[in-house]
Amino acid sequence: MEQHRTRPPQYRPRRGAPLPAQTGRAAADRVRRSAPPARRPAPRPAPARRRMPNPRLTGLGGGLFCGATMFALACLDQLLFGASLVVYGVLFLPVCALTALWVRRGDIVIAPVVVPIAFAFGLLPVADGGGGFGGELMGLVTALATQAGWLYGGTLVAGVITTVRKVRLMSRRAAQRRAAQGPRPKIRPRRRPA
């Protein structure tokens, strides 16, 4: 006795099976609709590295960061150490380094400019001034004169870090240009006939 199929035949071609020869745009549309979408492999997770935070500040952002940090540290210095200018100067150096490291590449040269301005702005709470505006101004000028070593040192730190970053950036761009141009053919010098 013969057994008949109870299931209707499937009209979709199996994967990997050759398609019958069809012509025209309708056949191409049918193939596109019936083909499963290509799956891309899942991206590998980035390796977890412990690094220092690497924010990229604009020139204005670097100035605001440095100024606000120095003002906050000066207020903290006044509360904890009684407005010690030496503590303020020591705290100024890492702020200069962070400002020079965190300013983005396009605004690198701004770091040595904003650092002395932030130093002067931060001196307002710790400057030993008398009463009134004139006394505060004289206290600020005196503090700037007596703490010039810290000011120059912090500016030097920011300038050195900025210079190193700029030189590395220029050498990286030159290497990319050389790689884009491709290798140069070697030219051998001509030998003079004897």
mmCIF file of C-alpha atoms in Angstrom:
data_model
loop_
_atom_site.group_PDB
_atom_site.id
_atom_site.type_symbol
_atom_site.label_atom_id
_atom_site.label_comp_id
_atom_site.label_asym_id
_atom_site.label_seq_id
_atom_site.Cartn_x
_atom_site.Cartn_y
_atom_site.Cartn_z
ATOM 1 C CA MET A 1 0.000 0.000 0.000
ATOM 2 C CA GLU A 2 1.304 3.435 -0.893
ATOM 3 C CA GLN A 3 1.317 6.288 1.536
ATOM 4 C CA HIS A 4 0.504 9.742 0.272
ATOM 5 C CA ARG A 5 2.037 12.922 1.601
ATOM 6 C CA THR A 6 -0.145 14.817 3.998
ATOM 7 C CA ARG A 7 2.044 17.880 4.091
ATOM 8 C CA PRO A 8 1.892 20.380 1.220
ATOM 9 C CA PRO A 9 5.153 20.859 -0.637
ATOM 10 C CA GLN A 10 7.228 23.851 0.286
ATOM 11 C CA TYR A 11 7.794 26.279 -2.516
ATOM 12 C CA ARG A 12 10.770 28.088 -1.000
ATOM 13 C CA PRO A 13 14.154 26.915 -2.169
ATOM 14 C CA ARG A 14 16.389 25.463 0.505
ATOM 15 C CA ARG A 15 19.419 27.389 1.633
ATOM 16 C CA GLY A 16 22.403 26.619 -0.472
ATOM 17 C CA ALA A 17 20.308 25.061 -3.243
ATOM 18 C CA PRO A 18 20.855 26.580 -6.681
ATOM 19 C CA LEU A 19 18.073 28.841 -7.846
ATOM 20 C CA PRO A 20 16.291 28.174 -11.082
ATOM 21 C CA ALA A 21 17.199 30.491 -13.896
ATOM 22 C CA GLN A 22 14.840 33.459 -13.853
ATOM 23 C CA THR A 23 15.075 36.700 -15.673
ATOM 24 C CA GLY A 24 13.950 40.189 -14.937
ATOM 25 C CA ARG A 25 13.657 42.491 -11.986
ATOM 26 C CA ALA A 26 10.863 40.493 -10.330
ATOM 27 C CA ALA A 27 13.144 37.474 -9.965
ATOM 28 C CA ALA A 28 15.836 39.566 -8.324
ATOM 29 C CA ASP A 29 13.271 41.029 -5.911
ATOM 30 C CA ARG A 30 12.058 37.543 -4.995
ATOM 31 C CA VAL A 31 15.592 36.430 -4.265
ATOM 32 C CA ARG A 32 16.219 39.485 -2.076
ATOM 33 C CA ARG A 33 13.018 38.949 -0.126
ATOM 34 C CA SER A 34 13.586 35.252 0.428
ATOM 35 C CA ALA A 35 17.258 35.523 1.398
ATOM 36 C CA PRO A 36 17.806 35.832 5.126
ATOM 37 C CA PRO A 37 19.651 38.973 6.227
ATOM 38 C CA ALA A 38 23.366 38.516 6.649
ATOM 39 C CA ARG A 39 24.428 38.354 10.256
ATOM 40 C CA ARG A 40 27.476 40.193 11.342
ATOM 41 C CA PRO A 41 29.616 38.752 14.059
ATOM 42 C CA ALA A 42 29.220 40.446 17.404
ATOM 43 C CA PRO A 43 31.977 42.968 18.113
ATOM 44 C CA ARG A 44 34.551 41.898 20.621
ATOM 45 C CA PRO A 45 34.386 43.721 23.903
ATOM 46 C CA ALA A 46 37.189 46.185 24.391
ATOM 47 C CA PRO A 47 39.833 44.983 26.801
ATOM 48 C CA ALA A 48 39.379 46.553 30.184
ATOM 49 C CA ARG A 49 42.333 48.793 30.877
ATOM 50 C CA ARG A 50 42.800 50.840 33.968
ATOM 51 C CA ARG A 51 43.800 54.252 32.809
ATOM 52 C CA MET A 52 43.662 57.736 34.091
ATOM 53 C CA PRO A 53 40.547 59.611 32.969
ATOM 54 C CA ASN A 54 41.164 61.274 29.663
ATOM 55 C CA PRO A 55 38.703 64.144 29.231
ATOM 56 C CA ARG A 56 39.234 66.491 26.334
ATOM 57 C CA LEU A 57 38.668 70.098 27.342
ATOM 58 C CA THR A 58 38.354 72.986 24.941
ATOM 59 C CA GLY A 59 40.520 76.041 25.523
ATOM 60 C CA LEU A 60 37.724 77.752 27.446
ATOM 61 C CA GLY A 61 36.941 74.557 29.339
ATOM 62 C CA GLY A 62 40.596 74.165 30.305
ATOM 63 C CA GLY A 63 40.674 77.720 31.609
ATOM 64 C CA LEU A 64 37.466 77.229 33.578
ATOM 65 C CA PHE A 65 38.689 73.914 34.972
ATOM 66 C CA CYS A 66 42.004 75.366 36.086
ATOM 67 C CA GLY A 67 40.494 78.561 37.522
ATOM 68 C CA ALA A 68 37.655 76.830 39.373
ATOM 69 C CA THR A 69 39.970 74.136 40.742
ATOM 70 C CA MET A 70 42.500 76.673 41.988
ATOM 71 C CA PHE A 71 39.770 78.783 43.610
ATOM 72 C CA ALA A 72 38.311 75.713 45.346
ATOM 73 C CA LEU A 73 41.765 74.590 46.499
ATOM 74 C CA ALA A 74 42.503 78.095 47.812
ATOM 75 C CA CYS A 75 39.273 78.074 49.829
ATOM 76 C CA LEU A 76 40.163 74.631 51.168
ATOM 77 C CA ASP A 77 43.681 75.867 51.956
ATOM 78 C CA GLN A 78 42.280 78.787 53.925
ATOM 79 C CA LEU A 79 39.980 76.506 55.919
ATOM 80 C CA LEU A 80 42.530 73.770 56.681
ATOM 81 C CA PHE A 81 45.926 75.479 56.678
ATOM 82 C CA GLY A 82 45.145 79.112 57.461
ATOM 83 C CA ALA A 83 45.820 80.491 53.954
ATOM 84 C CA SER A 84 49.291 78.975 53.514
ATOM 85 C CA LEU A 85 50.747 80.221 50.249
ATOM 86 C CA VAL A 86 53.250 77.345 50.129
ATOM 87 C CA VAL A 87 50.437 74.763 50.228
ATOM 88 C CA TYR A 88 48.629 76.741 47.540
ATOM 89 C CA GLY A 89 51.759 76.739 45.351
ATOM 90 C CA VAL A 90 52.319 72.995 45.819
ATOM 91 C CA LEU A 91 48.697 72.272 44.849
ATOM 92 C CA PHE A 92 49.078 74.513 41.804
ATOM 93 C CA LEU A 93 51.634 72.226 40.119
ATOM 94 C CA PRO A 94 49.407 69.125 39.622
ATOM 95 C CA VAL A 95 46.534 71.326 38.464
ATOM 96 C CA CYS A 96 48.862 72.774 35.809
ATOM 97 C CA ALA A 97 49.879 69.295 34.690
ATOM 98 C CA LEU A 98 46.266 68.079 34.479
ATOM 99 C CA THR A 99 45.195 71.149 32.561
ATOM 100 C CA ALA A 100 47.987 70.663 30.027
ATOM 101 C CA LEU A 101 47.168 66.951 29.677
ATOM 102 C CA TRP A 102 43.402 67.311 29.404
ATOM 103 C CA VAL A 103 43.177 70.141 26.870
ATOM 104 C CA ARG A 104 42.257 68.720 23.472
ATOM 105 C CA ARG A 105 44.750 68.635 20.611
ATOM 106 C CA GLY A 106 43.398 71.640 18.768
ATOM 107 C CA ASP A 107 43.697 73.855 21.841
ATOM 108 C CA ILE A 108 47.033 72.623 23.194
ATOM 109 C CA VAL A 109 48.725 76.021 23.145
ATOM 110 C CA ILE A 110 46.120 77.561 25.448
ATOM 111 C CA ALA A 111 47.268 75.648 28.557
ATOM 112 C CA PRO A 112 50.366 77.763 29.364
ATOM 113 C CA VAL A 113 48.232 80.879 28.881
ATOM 114 C CA VAL A 114 45.345 80.011 31.222
ATOM 115 C CA VAL A 115 47.499 78.596 34.016
ATOM 116 C CA PRO A 116 48.919 81.949 35.273
ATOM 117 C CA ILE A 117 45.460 83.525 35.061
ATOM 118 C CA ALA A 118 44.041 80.694 37.179
ATOM 119 C CA PHE A 119 46.897 81.119 39.676
ATOM 120 C CA ALA A 120 46.033 84.790 40.137
ATOM 121 C CA PHE A 121 42.293 84.069 40.359
ATOM 122 C CA GLY A 122 42.862 81.377 42.969
ATOM 123 C CA LEU A 123 44.941 83.723 45.108
ATOM 124 C CA LEU A 124 41.894 85.869 45.925
ATOM 125 C CA PRO A 125 40.788 83.828 48.991
ATOM 126 C CA VAL A 126 44.317 83.346 50.384
ATOM 127 C CA ALA A 127 45.836 86.763 49.660
ATOM 128 C CA ASP A 128 46.524 88.632 52.881
ATOM 129 C CA GLY A 129 44.787 91.897 52.233
ATOM 130 C CA GLY A 130 43.549 94.667 54.454
ATOM 131 C CA GLY A 131 40.079 96.136 54.404
ATOM 132 C CA GLY A 132 38.396 97.320 51.233
ATOM 133 C CA PHE A 133 39.126 96.898 47.563
ATOM 134 C CA GLY A 134 42.522 98.632 47.654
ATOM 135 C CA GLY A 135 43.753 96.417 50.499
ATOM 136 C CA GLU A 136 42.638 93.234 48.699
ATOM 137 C CA LEU A 137 44.340 94.400 45.504
ATOM 138 C CA MET A 138 47.592 95.126 47.347
ATOM 139 C CA GLY A 139 47.415 91.714 49.038
ATOM 140 C CA LEU A 140 46.956 90.059 45.649
ATOM 141 C CA VAL A 141 49.891 91.931 44.084
ATOM 142 C CA THR A 142 52.081 91.085 47.091
ATOM 143 C CA ALA A 143 51.129 87.399 46.937
ATOM 144 C CA LEU A 144 51.863 87.309 43.192
ATOM 145 C CA ALA A 145 55.278 88.893 43.804
ATOM 146 C CA THR A 146 56.244 86.607 46.672
ATOM 147 C CA GLN A 147 54.923 83.423 45.072
ATOM 148 C CA ALA A 148 56.330 84.037 41.594
ATOM 149 C CA GLY A 149 58.422 80.865 41.831
ATOM 150 C CA TRP A 150 55.319 78.680 42.058
ATOM 151 C CA LEU A 151 53.717 80.663 39.248
ATOM 152 C CA TYR A 152 56.730 80.225 36.961
ATOM 153 C CA GLY A 153 57.127 76.576 37.949
ATOM 154 C CA GLY A 154 53.505 75.730 37.152
ATOM 155 C CA THR A 155 53.651 77.615 33.874
ATOM 156 C CA LEU A 156 56.854 75.752 33.024
ATOM 157 C CA VAL A 157 55.200 72.395 33.803
ATOM 158 C CA ALA A 158 52.258 73.264 31.549
ATOM 159 C CA GLY A 159 54.609 74.529 28.824
ATOM 160 C CA VAL A 160 56.778 71.390 28.843
ATOM 161 C CA ILE A 161 53.776 69.057 28.720
ATOM 162 C CA THR A 162 52.240 71.142 25.953
ATOM 163 C CA THR A 163 55.481 71.112 23.946
ATOM 164 C CA VAL A 164 55.878 67.345 24.279
ATOM 165 C CA ARG A 165 52.268 66.774 23.215
ATOM 166 C CA LYS A 166 52.661 69.108 20.236
ATOM 167 C CA VAL A 167 55.899 67.462 19.067
ATOM 168 C CA ARG A 168 54.328 63.996 19.341
ATOM 169 C CA LEU A 169 51.281 65.188 17.413
ATOM 170 C CA MET A 170 53.424 66.697 14.647
ATOM 171 C CA SER A 171 55.573 63.553 14.331
ATOM 172 C CA ARG A 172 52.453 61.356 14.224
ATOM 173 C CA ARG A 173 50.962 63.492 11.434
ATOM 174 C CA ALA A 174 54.229 63.382 9.491
ATOM 175 C CA ALA A 175 54.324 59.590 9.810
ATOM 176 C CA GLN A 176 50.736 59.362 8.566
ATOM 177 C CA ARG A 177 51.595 61.555 5.577
ATOM 178 C CA ARG A 178 54.608 59.389 4.755
ATOM 179 C CA ALA A 179 52.498 56.237 5.045
ATOM 180 C CA ALA A 180 49.829 57.718 2.770
ATOM 181 C CA GLN A 181 52.405 58.604 0.109
ATOM 182 C CA GLY A 182 53.806 55.091 0.073
ATOM 183 C CA PRO A 183 57.409 53.953 -0.079
ATOM 184 C CA ARG A 184 59.840 55.979 -2.130
ATOM 185 C CA PRO A 185 61.875 54.213 -4.783
ATOM 186 C CA LYS A 186 65.536 53.955 -3.898
ATOM 187 C CA ILE A 187 67.771 55.881 -6.256
ATOM 188 C CA ARG A 188 71.223 54.507 -6.657
ATOM 189 C CA PRO A 189 73.981 56.967 -7.436
ATOM 190 C CA ARG A 190 75.525 56.619 -10.850
ATOM 191 C CA ARG A 191 79.002 55.272 -10.993
ATOM 192 C CA ARG A 192 81.523 57.312 -12.817
ATOM 193 C CA PRO A 193 83.358 55.527 -15.569
ATOM 194 C CA ALA A 194 86.938 54.828 -14.675
#
